[in-house]
mmCIF file with all atom_site columns, C-alpha atoms and ligand atoms in Angstrom:
data_model
loop_
_atom_site.group_PDB
_atom_site.id
_atom_site.type_symbol
_atom_site.label_atom_id
_atom_site.label_alt_id
_atom_site.label_comp_id
_atom_site.label_asym_id
_atom_site.label_entity_id
_atom_site.label_seq_id
_atom_site.pdbx_PDB_ins_code
_atom_site.Cartn_x
_atom_site.Cartn_y
_atom_site.Cartn_z
_atom_site.occupancy
_atom_site.B_iso_or_equiv
_atom_site.pdbx_formal_charge
_atom_site.auth_seq_id
_atom_site.auth_comp_id
_atom_site.auth_asym_id
_atom_site.auth_atom_id
_atom_site.pdbx_PDB_model_num
ATOM   1   C CA  . MET G 1 1   ? -11.964 41.897 45.548 1.00 44.00 ? 1   MET G CA  1
ATOM   2   C CA  . LYS G 1 2   ? -13.408 44.213 48.181 1.00 48.00 ? 2   LYS G CA  1
ATOM   3   C CA  . ALA G 1 3   ? -15.587 43.482 51.243 1.00 50.00 ? 3   ALA G CA  1
ATOM   4   C CA  . GLY G 1 4   ? -18.845 43.941 49.312 1.00 79.00 ? 4   GLY G CA  1
ATOM   5   C CA  . TYR G 1 5   ? -17.617 41.831 46.412 1.00 83.00 ? 5   TYR G CA  1
ATOM   6   C CA  . TYR G 1 6   ? -20.729 39.639 46.265 1.00 87.00 ? 6   TYR G CA  1
ATOM   7   C CA  . LYS G 1 7   ? -23.068 42.628 46.598 1.00 84.00 ? 7   LYS G CA  1
ATOM   8   C CA  . THR G 1 8   ? -22.503 44.947 43.626 1.00 87.00 ? 8   THR G CA  1
ATOM   9   C CA  . LYS G 1 9   ? -23.803 44.434 40.095 1.00 89.00 ? 9   LYS G CA  1
ATOM   10  C CA  . GLU G 1 10  ? -20.352 44.870 38.521 1.00 89.00 ? 10  GLU G CA  1
ATOM   11  C CA  . SER G 1 11  ? -18.515 42.469 40.828 1.00 88.00 ? 11  SER G CA  1
ATOM   12  C CA  . VAL G 1 12  ? -21.276 39.859 40.690 1.00 89.00 ? 12  VAL G CA  1
ATOM   13  C CA  . GLU G 1 13  ? -21.159 39.992 36.875 1.00 91.00 ? 13  GLU G CA  1
ATOM   14  C CA  . GLU G 1 14  ? -17.378 39.597 37.084 1.00 91.00 ? 14  GLU G CA  1
ATOM   15  C CA  . TYR G 1 15  ? -17.656 36.615 39.471 1.00 90.00 ? 15  TYR G CA  1
ATOM   16  C CA  . ILE G 1 16  ? -20.179 34.910 37.182 1.00 91.00 ? 16  ILE G CA  1
ATOM   17  C CA  . ARG G 1 17  ? -17.773 35.387 34.242 1.00 92.00 ? 17  ARG G CA  1
ATOM   18  C CA  . LEU G 1 18  ? -14.709 34.134 36.144 1.00 91.00 ? 18  LEU G CA  1
ATOM   19  C CA  . ALA G 1 19  ? -16.515 31.114 37.635 1.00 90.00 ? 19  ALA G CA  1
ATOM   20  C CA  . LYS G 1 20  ? -18.283 30.012 34.470 1.00 91.00 ? 20  LYS G CA  1
ATOM   21  C CA  . ASP G 1 21  ? -16.191 26.823 34.045 1.00 90.00 ? 21  ASP G CA  1
ATOM   22  C CA  . VAL G 1 22  ? -16.276 25.827 37.730 1.00 91.00 ? 22  VAL G CA  1
ATOM   23  C CA  . ASN G 1 23  ? -18.967 23.540 39.112 1.00 95.00 ? 23  ASN G CA  1
ATOM   24  C CA  . GLY G 1 24  ? -19.632 21.043 41.883 1.00 97.00 ? 24  GLY G CA  1
ATOM   25  C CA  . LYS G 1 25  ? -20.582 18.089 39.673 1.00 97.00 ? 25  LYS G CA  1
ATOM   26  C CA  . GLN G 1 26  ? -18.209 15.699 41.455 1.00 97.00 ? 26  GLN G CA  1
ATOM   27  C CA  . LEU G 1 27  ? -19.523 16.810 44.880 1.00 98.00 ? 27  LEU G CA  1
ATOM   28  C CA  . ILE G 1 28  ? -23.120 16.359 43.759 1.00 98.00 ? 28  ILE G CA  1
ATOM   29  C CA  . GLU G 1 29  ? -22.293 12.818 42.555 1.00 98.00 ? 29  GLU G CA  1
ATOM   30  C CA  . LYS G 1 30  ? -21.218 12.054 46.133 1.00 98.00 ? 30  LYS G CA  1
ATOM   31  C CA  . LEU G 1 31  ? -24.341 13.659 47.564 1.00 98.00 ? 31  LEU G CA  1
ATOM   32  C CA  . LYS G 1 32  ? -26.483 11.485 45.276 1.00 98.00 ? 32  LYS G CA  1
ATOM   33  C CA  . GLN G 1 33  ? -24.958 8.388  46.890 1.00 98.00 ? 33  GLN G CA  1
ATOM   34  C CA  . ILE G 1 34  ? -26.464 9.248  50.278 1.00 98.00 ? 34  ILE G CA  1
ATOM   35  C CA  . LEU G 1 35  ? -29.420 11.570 49.624 1.00 98.00 ? 35  LEU G CA  1
ATOM   36  C CA  . PRO G 1 36  ? -32.201 9.965  47.543 1.00 98.00 ? 36  PRO G CA  1
ATOM   37  C CA  . GLN G 1 37  ? -33.253 11.776 44.386 1.00 97.00 ? 37  GLN G CA  1
ATOM   38  C CA  . GLN G 1 38  ? -36.371 13.998 44.643 1.00 98.00 ? 38  GLN G CA  1
ATOM   39  C CA  . SER G 1 39  ? -35.474 14.827 48.271 1.00 98.00 ? 39  SER G CA  1
ATOM   40  C CA  . VAL G 1 40  ? -36.174 18.381 49.432 1.00 98.00 ? 40  VAL G CA  1
ATOM   41  C CA  . LEU G 1 41  ? -32.833 20.168 49.323 1.00 99.00 ? 41  LEU G CA  1
ATOM   42  C CA  . LEU G 1 42  ? -31.589 23.627 50.332 1.00 99.00 ? 42  LEU G CA  1
ATOM   43  C CA  . GLU G 1 43  ? -28.558 25.111 48.610 1.00 99.00 ? 43  GLU G CA  1
ATOM   44  C CA  . ILE G 1 44  ? -26.844 27.837 50.650 1.00 98.00 ? 44  ILE G CA  1
ATOM   45  C CA  . GLY G 1 45  ? -24.977 30.537 48.673 1.00 98.00 ? 45  GLY G CA  1
ATOM   46  C CA  . SER G 1 46  ? -26.151 29.521 45.195 1.00 98.00 ? 46  SER G CA  1
ATOM   47  C CA  . GLY G 1 47  ? -24.267 32.473 43.640 1.00 97.00 ? 47  GLY G CA  1
ATOM   48  C CA  . PRO G 1 48  ? -24.187 32.103 39.829 1.00 97.00 ? 48  PRO G CA  1
ATOM   49  C CA  . GLY G 1 49  ? -26.530 29.082 39.986 1.00 98.00 ? 49  GLY G CA  1
ATOM   50  C CA  . THR G 1 50  ? -24.273 26.584 38.203 1.00 97.00 ? 50  THR G CA  1
ATOM   51  C CA  . ASP G 1 51  ? -24.606 23.951 40.943 1.00 98.00 ? 51  ASP G CA  1
ATOM   52  C CA  . TRP G 1 52  ? -28.287 24.835 41.435 1.00 98.00 ? 52  TRP G CA  1
ATOM   53  C CA  . LYS G 1 53  ? -28.946 23.803 37.822 1.00 98.00 ? 53  LYS G CA  1
ATOM   54  C CA  . ILE G 1 54  ? -27.238 20.426 38.349 1.00 98.00 ? 54  ILE G CA  1
ATOM   55  C CA  . LEU G 1 55  ? -29.035 19.878 41.684 1.00 98.00 ? 55  LEU G CA  1
ATOM   56  C CA  . ASN G 1 56  ? -32.357 20.851 40.124 1.00 98.00 ? 56  ASN G CA  1
ATOM   57  C CA  . ALA G 1 57  ? -32.140 17.867 37.749 1.00 98.00 ? 57  ALA G CA  1
ATOM   58  C CA  . TYR G 1 58  ? -32.193 15.443 40.709 1.00 98.00 ? 58  TYR G CA  1
ATOM   59  C CA  . TYR G 1 59  ? -33.750 17.196 43.677 1.00 98.00 ? 59  TYR G CA  1
ATOM   60  C CA  . ASN G 1 60  ? -36.632 19.383 44.782 1.00 98.00 ? 60  ASN G CA  1
ATOM   61  C CA  . VAL G 1 61  ? -34.143 22.174 45.385 1.00 98.00 ? 61  VAL G CA  1
ATOM   62  C CA  . THR G 1 62  ? -34.491 25.664 46.830 1.00 98.00 ? 62  THR G CA  1
ATOM   63  C CA  . GLY G 1 63  ? -31.576 27.958 46.012 1.00 98.00 ? 63  GLY G CA  1
ATOM   64  C CA  . SER G 1 64  ? -30.574 30.765 48.359 1.00 98.00 ? 64  SER G CA  1
ATOM   65  C CA  . ASP G 1 65  ? -28.081 33.556 48.856 1.00 98.00 ? 65  ASP G CA  1
ATOM   66  C CA  . ASN G 1 66  ? -27.722 36.623 51.066 1.00 97.00 ? 66  ASN G CA  1
ATOM   67  C CA  . SER G 1 67  ? -26.816 38.792 48.060 1.00 96.00 ? 67  SER G CA  1
ATOM   68  C CA  . ARG G 1 68  ? -29.720 40.543 46.298 1.00 95.00 ? 68  ARG G CA  1
ATOM   69  C CA  . GLN G 1 69  ? -27.562 40.821 43.178 1.00 95.00 ? 69  GLN G CA  1
ATOM   70  C CA  . PHE G 1 70  ? -27.044 37.069 42.969 1.00 96.00 ? 70  PHE G CA  1
ATOM   71  C CA  . LEU G 1 71  ? -30.731 36.420 43.759 1.00 97.00 ? 71  LEU G CA  1
ATOM   72  C CA  . ASP G 1 72  ? -31.820 38.722 40.917 1.00 96.00 ? 72  ASP G CA  1
ATOM   73  C CA  . HIS G 1 73  ? -29.469 36.896 38.568 1.00 96.00 ? 73  HIS G CA  1
ATOM   74  C CA  . LEU G 1 74  ? -30.715 33.477 39.755 1.00 98.00 ? 74  LEU G CA  1
ATOM   75  C CA  . SER G 1 75  ? -34.395 34.384 39.300 1.00 98.00 ? 75  SER G CA  1
ATOM   76  C CA  . ASN G 1 76  ? -33.838 35.979 35.881 1.00 97.00 ? 76  ASN G CA  1
ATOM   77  C CA  . ASP G 1 77  ? -31.817 33.006 34.670 1.00 97.00 ? 77  ASP G CA  1
ATOM   78  C CA  . ASN G 1 78  ? -34.248 30.394 36.087 1.00 98.00 ? 78  ASN G CA  1
ATOM   79  C CA  . PRO G 1 79  ? -37.767 31.888 36.034 1.00 98.00 ? 79  PRO G CA  1
ATOM   80  C CA  . ASN G 1 80  ? -39.306 28.616 37.275 1.00 97.00 ? 80  ASN G CA  1
ATOM   81  C CA  . GLY G 1 81  ? -36.722 28.088 40.024 1.00 98.00 ? 81  GLY G CA  1
ATOM   82  C CA  . LYS G 1 82  ? -37.295 28.447 43.766 1.00 98.00 ? 82  LYS G CA  1
ATOM   83  C CA  . PHE G 1 83  ? -34.984 30.970 45.419 1.00 98.00 ? 83  PHE G CA  1
ATOM   84  C CA  . ILE G 1 84  ? -35.033 32.620 48.842 1.00 98.00 ? 84  ILE G CA  1
ATOM   85  C CA  . GLU G 1 85  ? -32.969 35.325 50.498 1.00 98.00 ? 85  GLU G CA  1
ATOM   86  C CA  . LEU G 1 86  ? -31.193 33.562 53.336 1.00 98.00 ? 86  LEU G CA  1
ATOM   87  C CA  . ASP G 1 87  ? -28.145 34.212 55.458 1.00 98.00 ? 87  ASP G CA  1
ATOM   88  C CA  . ALA G 1 88  ? -25.933 31.192 56.071 1.00 98.00 ? 88  ALA G CA  1
ATOM   89  C CA  . ILE G 1 89  ? -25.530 32.093 59.753 1.00 98.00 ? 89  ILE G CA  1
ATOM   90  C CA  . SER G 1 90  ? -29.083 32.716 60.949 1.00 98.00 ? 90  SER G CA  1
ATOM   91  C CA  . LEU G 1 91  ? -30.833 30.480 58.345 1.00 98.00 ? 91  LEU G CA  1
ATOM   92  C CA  . ASN G 1 92  ? -34.015 32.306 59.176 1.00 98.00 ? 92  ASN G CA  1
ATOM   93  C CA  . THR G 1 93  ? -36.671 30.208 57.429 1.00 98.00 ? 93  THR G CA  1
ATOM   94  C CA  . ASP G 1 94  ? -39.696 28.121 58.418 1.00 98.00 ? 94  ASP G CA  1
ATOM   95  C CA  . LEU G 1 95  ? -39.029 25.715 55.543 1.00 98.00 ? 95  LEU G CA  1
ATOM   96  C CA  . ARG G 1 96  ? -37.722 22.213 56.350 1.00 98.00 ? 96  ARG G CA  1
ATOM   97  C CA  . PHE G 1 97  ? -35.363 20.117 54.245 1.00 98.00 ? 97  PHE G CA  1
ATOM   98  C CA  . ASP G 1 98  ? -34.032 16.573 53.808 1.00 98.00 ? 98  ASP G CA  1
ATOM   99  C CA  . GLY G 1 99  ? -30.618 17.898 52.846 1.00 98.00 ? 99  GLY G CA  1
ATOM   100 C CA  . ILE G 1 100 ? -28.467 21.046 52.806 1.00 99.00 ? 100 ILE G CA  1
ATOM   101 C CA  . TYR G 1 101 ? -25.706 21.635 50.230 1.00 99.00 ? 101 TYR G CA  1
ATOM   102 C CA  . SER G 1 102 ? -23.152 24.392 49.799 1.00 98.00 ? 102 SER G CA  1
ATOM   103 C CA  . ASN G 1 103 ? -20.059 24.743 47.629 1.00 98.00 ? 103 ASN G CA  1
ATOM   104 C CA  . LYS G 1 104 ? -17.399 27.160 48.893 1.00 97.00 ? 104 LYS G CA  1
ATOM   105 C CA  . VAL G 1 105 ? -19.702 29.343 50.974 1.00 97.00 ? 105 VAL G CA  1
ATOM   106 C CA  . MET G 1 106 ? -19.324 28.386 54.636 1.00 98.00 ? 106 MET G CA  1
ATOM   107 C CA  . HIS G 1 107 ? -15.640 29.416 54.692 1.00 97.00 ? 107 HIS G CA  1
ATOM   108 C CA  . HIS G 1 108 ? -16.878 33.007 54.827 1.00 96.00 ? 108 HIS G CA  1
ATOM   109 C CA  . LEU G 1 109 ? -18.177 32.349 58.374 1.00 97.00 ? 109 LEU G CA  1
ATOM   110 C CA  . LYS G 1 110 ? -16.090 33.047 61.481 1.00 97.00 ? 110 LYS G CA  1
ATOM   111 C CA  . ASP G 1 111 ? -15.894 30.189 64.041 1.00 97.00 ? 111 ASP G CA  1
ATOM   112 C CA  . ASN G 1 112 ? -18.701 31.552 66.243 1.00 97.00 ? 112 ASN G CA  1
ATOM   113 C CA  . GLU G 1 113 ? -20.865 32.212 63.163 1.00 98.00 ? 113 GLU G CA  1
ATOM   114 C CA  . LEU G 1 114 ? -20.272 28.654 61.941 1.00 98.00 ? 114 LEU G CA  1
ATOM   115 C CA  . SER G 1 115 ? -21.352 27.306 65.361 1.00 98.00 ? 115 SER G CA  1
ATOM   116 C CA  . GLU G 1 116 ? -24.617 29.260 65.103 1.00 98.00 ? 116 GLU G CA  1
ATOM   117 C CA  . SER G 1 117 ? -25.144 28.053 61.536 1.00 98.00 ? 117 SER G CA  1
ATOM   118 C CA  . VAL G 1 118 ? -24.498 24.392 62.411 1.00 98.00 ? 118 VAL G CA  1
ATOM   119 C CA  . LYS G 1 119 ? -27.157 24.511 65.141 1.00 98.00 ? 119 LYS G CA  1
ATOM   120 C CA  . ARG G 1 120 ? -29.639 26.136 62.741 1.00 98.00 ? 120 ARG G CA  1
ATOM   121 C CA  . GLN G 1 121 ? -28.796 23.609 60.011 1.00 98.00 ? 121 GLN G CA  1
ATOM   122 C CA  . SER G 1 122 ? -29.741 20.847 62.426 1.00 98.00 ? 122 SER G CA  1
ATOM   123 C CA  . GLU G 1 123 ? -32.997 22.663 63.316 1.00 98.00 ? 123 GLU G CA  1
ATOM   124 C CA  . ILE G 1 124 ? -34.160 23.142 59.719 1.00 98.00 ? 124 ILE G CA  1
ATOM   125 C CA  . LEU G 1 125 ? -33.381 19.553 58.709 1.00 98.00 ? 125 LEU G CA  1
ATOM   126 C CA  . ASN G 1 126 ? -35.887 16.718 58.925 1.00 98.00 ? 126 ASN G CA  1
ATOM   127 C CA  . SER G 1 127 ? -34.777 13.704 60.965 1.00 98.00 ? 127 SER G CA  1
ATOM   128 C CA  . ASN G 1 128 ? -31.770 11.910 59.461 1.00 97.00 ? 128 ASN G CA  1
ATOM   129 C CA  . GLY G 1 129 ? -31.184 14.985 57.282 1.00 98.00 ? 129 GLY G CA  1
ATOM   130 C CA  . ILE G 1 130 ? -27.953 15.114 55.284 1.00 98.00 ? 130 ILE G CA  1
ATOM   131 C CA  . ILE G 1 131 ? -25.453 17.946 54.875 1.00 98.00 ? 131 ILE G CA  1
ATOM   132 C CA  . CYS G 1 132 ? -22.821 18.273 52.151 1.00 98.00 ? 132 CYS G CA  1
ATOM   133 C CA  . HIS G 1 133 ? -20.504 21.303 52.335 1.00 98.00 ? 133 HIS G CA  1
ATOM   134 C CA  . SER G 1 134 ? -17.198 22.118 50.651 1.00 98.00 ? 134 SER G CA  1
ATOM   135 C CA  . PHE G 1 135 ? -14.505 24.353 52.161 1.00 98.00 ? 135 PHE G CA  1
ATOM   136 C CA  . TRP G 1 136 ? -11.030 25.599 51.280 1.00 97.00 ? 136 TRP G CA  1
ATOM   137 C CA  . LYS G 1 137 ? -8.616  23.336 53.142 1.00 98.00 ? 137 LYS G CA  1
ATOM   138 C CA  . GLY G 1 138 ? -6.020  24.662 55.553 1.00 97.00 ? 138 GLY G CA  1
ATOM   139 C CA  . GLU G 1 139 ? -5.499  26.160 58.954 1.00 95.00 ? 139 GLU G CA  1
ATOM   140 C CA  . SER G 1 140 ? -6.531  29.461 60.571 1.00 96.00 ? 140 SER G CA  1
ATOM   141 C CA  . SER G 1 141 ? -8.042  32.310 58.565 1.00 96.00 ? 141 SER G CA  1
ATOM   142 C CA  . GLU G 1 142 ? -7.088  35.319 56.477 1.00 95.00 ? 142 GLU G CA  1
ATOM   143 C CA  . ILE G 1 143 ? -8.519  38.190 54.516 1.00 92.00 ? 143 ILE G CA  1
ATOM   144 C CA  . PHE G 1 144 ? -8.045  37.133 50.895 1.00 85.00 ? 144 PHE G CA  1
ATOM   145 C CA  . LYS G 1 145 ? -8.626  39.891 48.349 1.00 78.00 ? 145 LYS G CA  1
ATOM   146 C CA  . GLY G 1 146 ? -10.843 41.699 50.846 1.00 82.00 ? 146 GLY G CA  1
ATOM   147 C CA  . LEU G 1 147 ? -12.990 38.676 51.784 1.00 89.00 ? 147 LEU G CA  1
ATOM   148 C CA  . PHE G 1 148 ? -12.778 36.759 55.089 1.00 93.00 ? 148 PHE G CA  1
ATOM   149 C CA  . VAL G 1 149 ? -11.705 33.147 54.501 1.00 95.00 ? 149 VAL G CA  1
ATOM   150 C CA  . ASN G 1 150 ? -11.778 30.571 57.315 1.00 97.00 ? 150 ASN G CA  1
ATOM   151 C CA  . TYR G 1 151 ? -9.755  27.483 56.310 1.00 98.00 ? 151 TYR G CA  1
ATOM   152 C CA  . HIS G 1 152 ? -10.890 24.048 57.488 1.00 98.00 ? 152 HIS G CA  1
ATOM   153 C CA  . ASN G 1 153 ? -9.630  20.492 57.870 1.00 98.00 ? 153 ASN G CA  1
ATOM   154 C CA  . ALA G 1 154 ? -10.830 17.226 59.409 1.00 98.00 ? 154 ALA G CA  1
ATOM   155 C CA  . LEU G 1 155 ? -10.142 18.457 62.944 1.00 98.00 ? 155 LEU G CA  1
ATOM   156 C CA  . THR G 1 156 ? -11.901 21.821 62.692 1.00 98.00 ? 156 THR G CA  1
ATOM   157 C CA  . LEU G 1 157 ? -14.874 20.338 60.818 1.00 98.00 ? 157 LEU G CA  1
ATOM   158 C CA  . SER G 1 158 ? -15.341 17.504 63.334 1.00 98.00 ? 158 SER G CA  1
ATOM   159 C CA  . ALA G 1 159 ? -15.175 20.053 66.148 1.00 98.00 ? 159 ALA G CA  1
ATOM   160 C CA  . ALA G 1 160 ? -17.658 22.422 64.495 1.00 98.00 ? 160 ALA G CA  1
ATOM   161 C CA  . TYR G 1 161 ? -20.244 19.829 63.394 1.00 98.00 ? 161 TYR G CA  1
ATOM   162 C CA  . GLY G 1 162 ? -19.747 16.877 65.784 1.00 98.00 ? 162 GLY G CA  1
ATOM   163 C CA  . ALA G 1 163 ? -22.265 17.952 68.433 1.00 98.00 ? 163 ALA G CA  1
ATOM   164 C CA  . TYR G 1 164 ? -25.218 18.015 66.031 1.00 98.00 ? 164 TYR G CA  1
ATOM   165 C CA  . PHE G 1 165 ? -24.095 15.719 63.205 1.00 98.00 ? 165 PHE G CA  1
ATOM   166 C CA  . GLU G 1 166 ? -22.715 12.219 62.739 1.00 98.00 ? 166 GLU G CA  1
ATOM   167 C CA  . ILE G 1 167 ? -19.761 12.719 60.408 1.00 98.00 ? 167 ILE G CA  1
ATOM   168 C CA  . LEU G 1 168 ? -20.070 10.381 57.393 1.00 98.00 ? 168 LEU G CA  1
ATOM   169 C CA  . SER G 1 169 ? -16.942 11.492 55.533 1.00 98.00 ? 169 SER G CA  1
ATOM   170 C CA  . ILE G 1 170 ? -14.401 14.282 55.343 1.00 98.00 ? 170 ILE G CA  1
ATOM   171 C CA  . GLU G 1 171 ? -12.579 14.040 52.003 1.00 98.00 ? 171 GLU G CA  1
ATOM   172 C CA  . VAL G 1 172 ? -9.755  16.134 50.650 1.00 98.00 ? 172 VAL G CA  1
ATOM   173 C CA  . TYR G 1 173 ? -9.998  16.964 46.946 1.00 98.00 ? 173 TYR G CA  1
ATOM   174 C CA  . THR G 1 174 ? -8.498  19.280 44.354 1.00 97.00 ? 174 THR G CA  1
ATOM   175 C CA  . GLU G 1 175 ? -10.301 22.276 42.873 1.00 96.00 ? 175 GLU G CA  1
ATOM   176 C CA  . PHE G 1 176 ? -7.447  24.441 41.536 1.00 94.00 ? 176 PHE G CA  1
ATOM   177 C CA  . ASP G 1 177 ? -4.270  23.493 43.450 1.00 96.00 ? 177 ASP G CA  1
ATOM   178 C CA  . ASP G 1 178 ? -3.416  20.005 44.766 1.00 98.00 ? 178 ASP G CA  1
ATOM   179 C CA  . ASN G 1 179 ? -5.598  19.097 47.776 1.00 98.00 ? 179 ASN G CA  1
ATOM   180 C CA  . ASP G 1 180 ? -6.817  22.661 48.234 1.00 98.00 ? 180 ASP G CA  1
ATOM   181 C CA  . SER G 1 181 ? -10.377 21.670 49.242 1.00 98.00 ? 181 SER G CA  1
ATOM   182 C CA  . VAL G 1 182 ? -12.267 19.521 51.697 1.00 98.00 ? 182 VAL G CA  1
ATOM   183 C CA  . LEU G 1 183 ? -15.762 18.047 51.484 1.00 98.00 ? 183 LEU G CA  1
ATOM   184 C CA  . LEU G 1 184 ? -17.824 17.273 54.580 1.00 98.00 ? 184 LEU G CA  1
ATOM   185 C CA  . MET G 1 185 ? -20.792 14.924 54.500 1.00 98.00 ? 185 MET G CA  1
ATOM   186 C CA  . ALA G 1 186 ? -22.754 14.288 57.674 1.00 98.00 ? 186 ALA G CA  1
ATOM   187 C CA  . ARG G 1 187 ? -26.118 13.157 59.001 1.00 98.00 ? 187 ARG G CA  1
ATOM   188 C CA  . LYS G 1 188 ? -28.250 14.909 61.611 1.00 98.00 ? 188 LYS G CA  1
ATOM   189 C CA  . LYS G 1 189 ? -28.021 13.151 65.002 1.00 98.00 ? 189 LYS G CA  1
HETATM 190 C C1  . SAM X 2 .   ? -17.507 31.676 46.383 1.00 76.13 ? 1   SAM X C1  1
HETATM 191 S S1  . SAM X 2 .   ? -19.199 32.009 46.025 1.00 76.13 ? 1   SAM X S1  1
HETATM 192 C C2  . SAM X 2 .   ? -19.740 30.358 45.662 1.00 76.13 ? 1   SAM X C2  1
HETATM 193 C C3  . SAM X 2 .   ? -20.990 30.359 44.870 1.00 76.13 ? 1   SAM X C3  1
HETATM 194 C C4  . SAM X 2 .   ? -21.440 29.009 44.353 1.00 76.13 ? 1   SAM X C4  1
HETATM 195 N N1  . SAM X 2 .   ? -21.732 28.092 45.444 1.00 76.13 ? 1   SAM X N1  1
HETATM 196 C C5  . SAM X 2 .   ? -20.405 28.429 43.437 1.00 76.13 ? 1   SAM X C5  1
HETATM 197 O O1  . SAM X 2 .   ? -19.874 27.345 43.741 1.00 76.13 ? 1   SAM X O1  1
HETATM 198 O O2  . SAM X 2 .   ? -20.104 29.079 42.410 1.00 76.13 ? 1   SAM X O2  1
HETATM 199 C C6  . SAM X 2 .   ? -19.878 32.364 47.596 1.00 76.13 ? 1   SAM X C6  1
HETATM 200 C C7  . SAM X 2 .   ? -21.382 32.635 47.555 1.00 76.13 ? 1   SAM X C7  1
HETATM 201 O O3  . SAM X 2 .   ? -21.835 32.619 48.903 1.00 76.13 ? 1   SAM X O3  1
HETATM 202 C C8  . SAM X 2 .   ? -22.639 33.750 49.141 1.00 76.13 ? 1   SAM X C8  1
HETATM 203 N N2  . SAM X 2 .   ? -22.472 34.062 50.562 1.00 76.13 ? 1   SAM X N2  1
HETATM 204 C C9  . SAM X 2 .   ? -21.373 34.528 51.205 1.00 76.13 ? 1   SAM X C9  1
HETATM 205 N N3  . SAM X 2 .   ? -21.624 34.693 52.514 1.00 76.13 ? 1   SAM X N3  1
HETATM 206 C C10 . SAM X 2 .   ? -22.930 34.309 52.701 1.00 76.13 ? 1   SAM X C10 1
HETATM 207 C C11 . SAM X 2 .   ? -23.782 34.241 53.828 1.00 76.13 ? 1   SAM X C11 1
HETATM 208 N N4  . SAM X 2 .   ? -23.372 34.634 55.053 1.00 76.13 ? 1   SAM X N4  1
HETATM 209 N N5  . SAM X 2 .   ? -25.047 33.809 53.653 1.00 76.13 ? 1   SAM X N5  1
HETATM 210 C C12 . SAM X 2 .   ? -25.490 33.424 52.422 1.00 76.13 ? 1   SAM X C12 1
HETATM 211 N N6  . SAM X 2 .   ? -24.727 33.459 51.317 1.00 76.13 ? 1   SAM X N6  1
HETATM 212 C C13 . SAM X 2 .   ? -23.462 33.903 51.454 1.00 76.13 ? 1   SAM X C13 1
HETATM 213 C C14 . SAM X 2 .   ? -22.116 34.821 48.204 1.00 76.13 ? 1   SAM X C14 1
HETATM 214 O O4  . SAM X 2 .   ? -23.086 35.823 47.956 1.00 76.13 ? 1   SAM X O4  1
HETATM 215 C C15 . SAM X 2 .   ? -21.780 33.978 46.979 1.00 76.13 ? 1   SAM X C15 1
HETATM 216 O O5  . SAM X 2 .   ? -22.897 33.802 46.154 1.00 76.13 ? 1   SAM X O5  1
#
């Protein structure tokens, strides 16, 4: 993987192929326990659109990504879907949501970028809005196959989100290797 991995046609096609059997069904089941169905939901970093399709069965969901390549794929694959170009840091939109969901996206943000994003997430949520984000679990950060990866755990997530959100749960789970992931669910203060 190189720095622009999510931005070229070839690498995006490769990612879609490699990730075809991976989805966030178990995370979405947890989201459904706290965010009522038909709520207005934003997905950040929809990528291939696998989770978007699951979310779309329950929610009034808008998918988003900051990669034109992924957005083209999403729109072609789901002609009736709602998709917007959106960066996870600035979240520059006038739309408002009852919930925000992302699956393995926010780990690409550096600590200061995550702080900016958390504030914006709070601003674009309606009152009592819910967030549900998954991260790779661990400590510190690294460049993994050319992409910046910021690892998180209960301490770093509480520190990053605690000022704007009431933490509802921080759960460790397994995606590929034992306990390699962590899911944050929180409510806007
Ligand atoms: C690891 S993929 C995950 C995609 C999808 N959520 C899934 O579970 O298959 C990361 C996605 O986040 C997007 N992404 C990375 N950084 C982003 C940012 N700053 N703003 C918006 N999207 C971003 C990438 O373009 C890519 O679609």
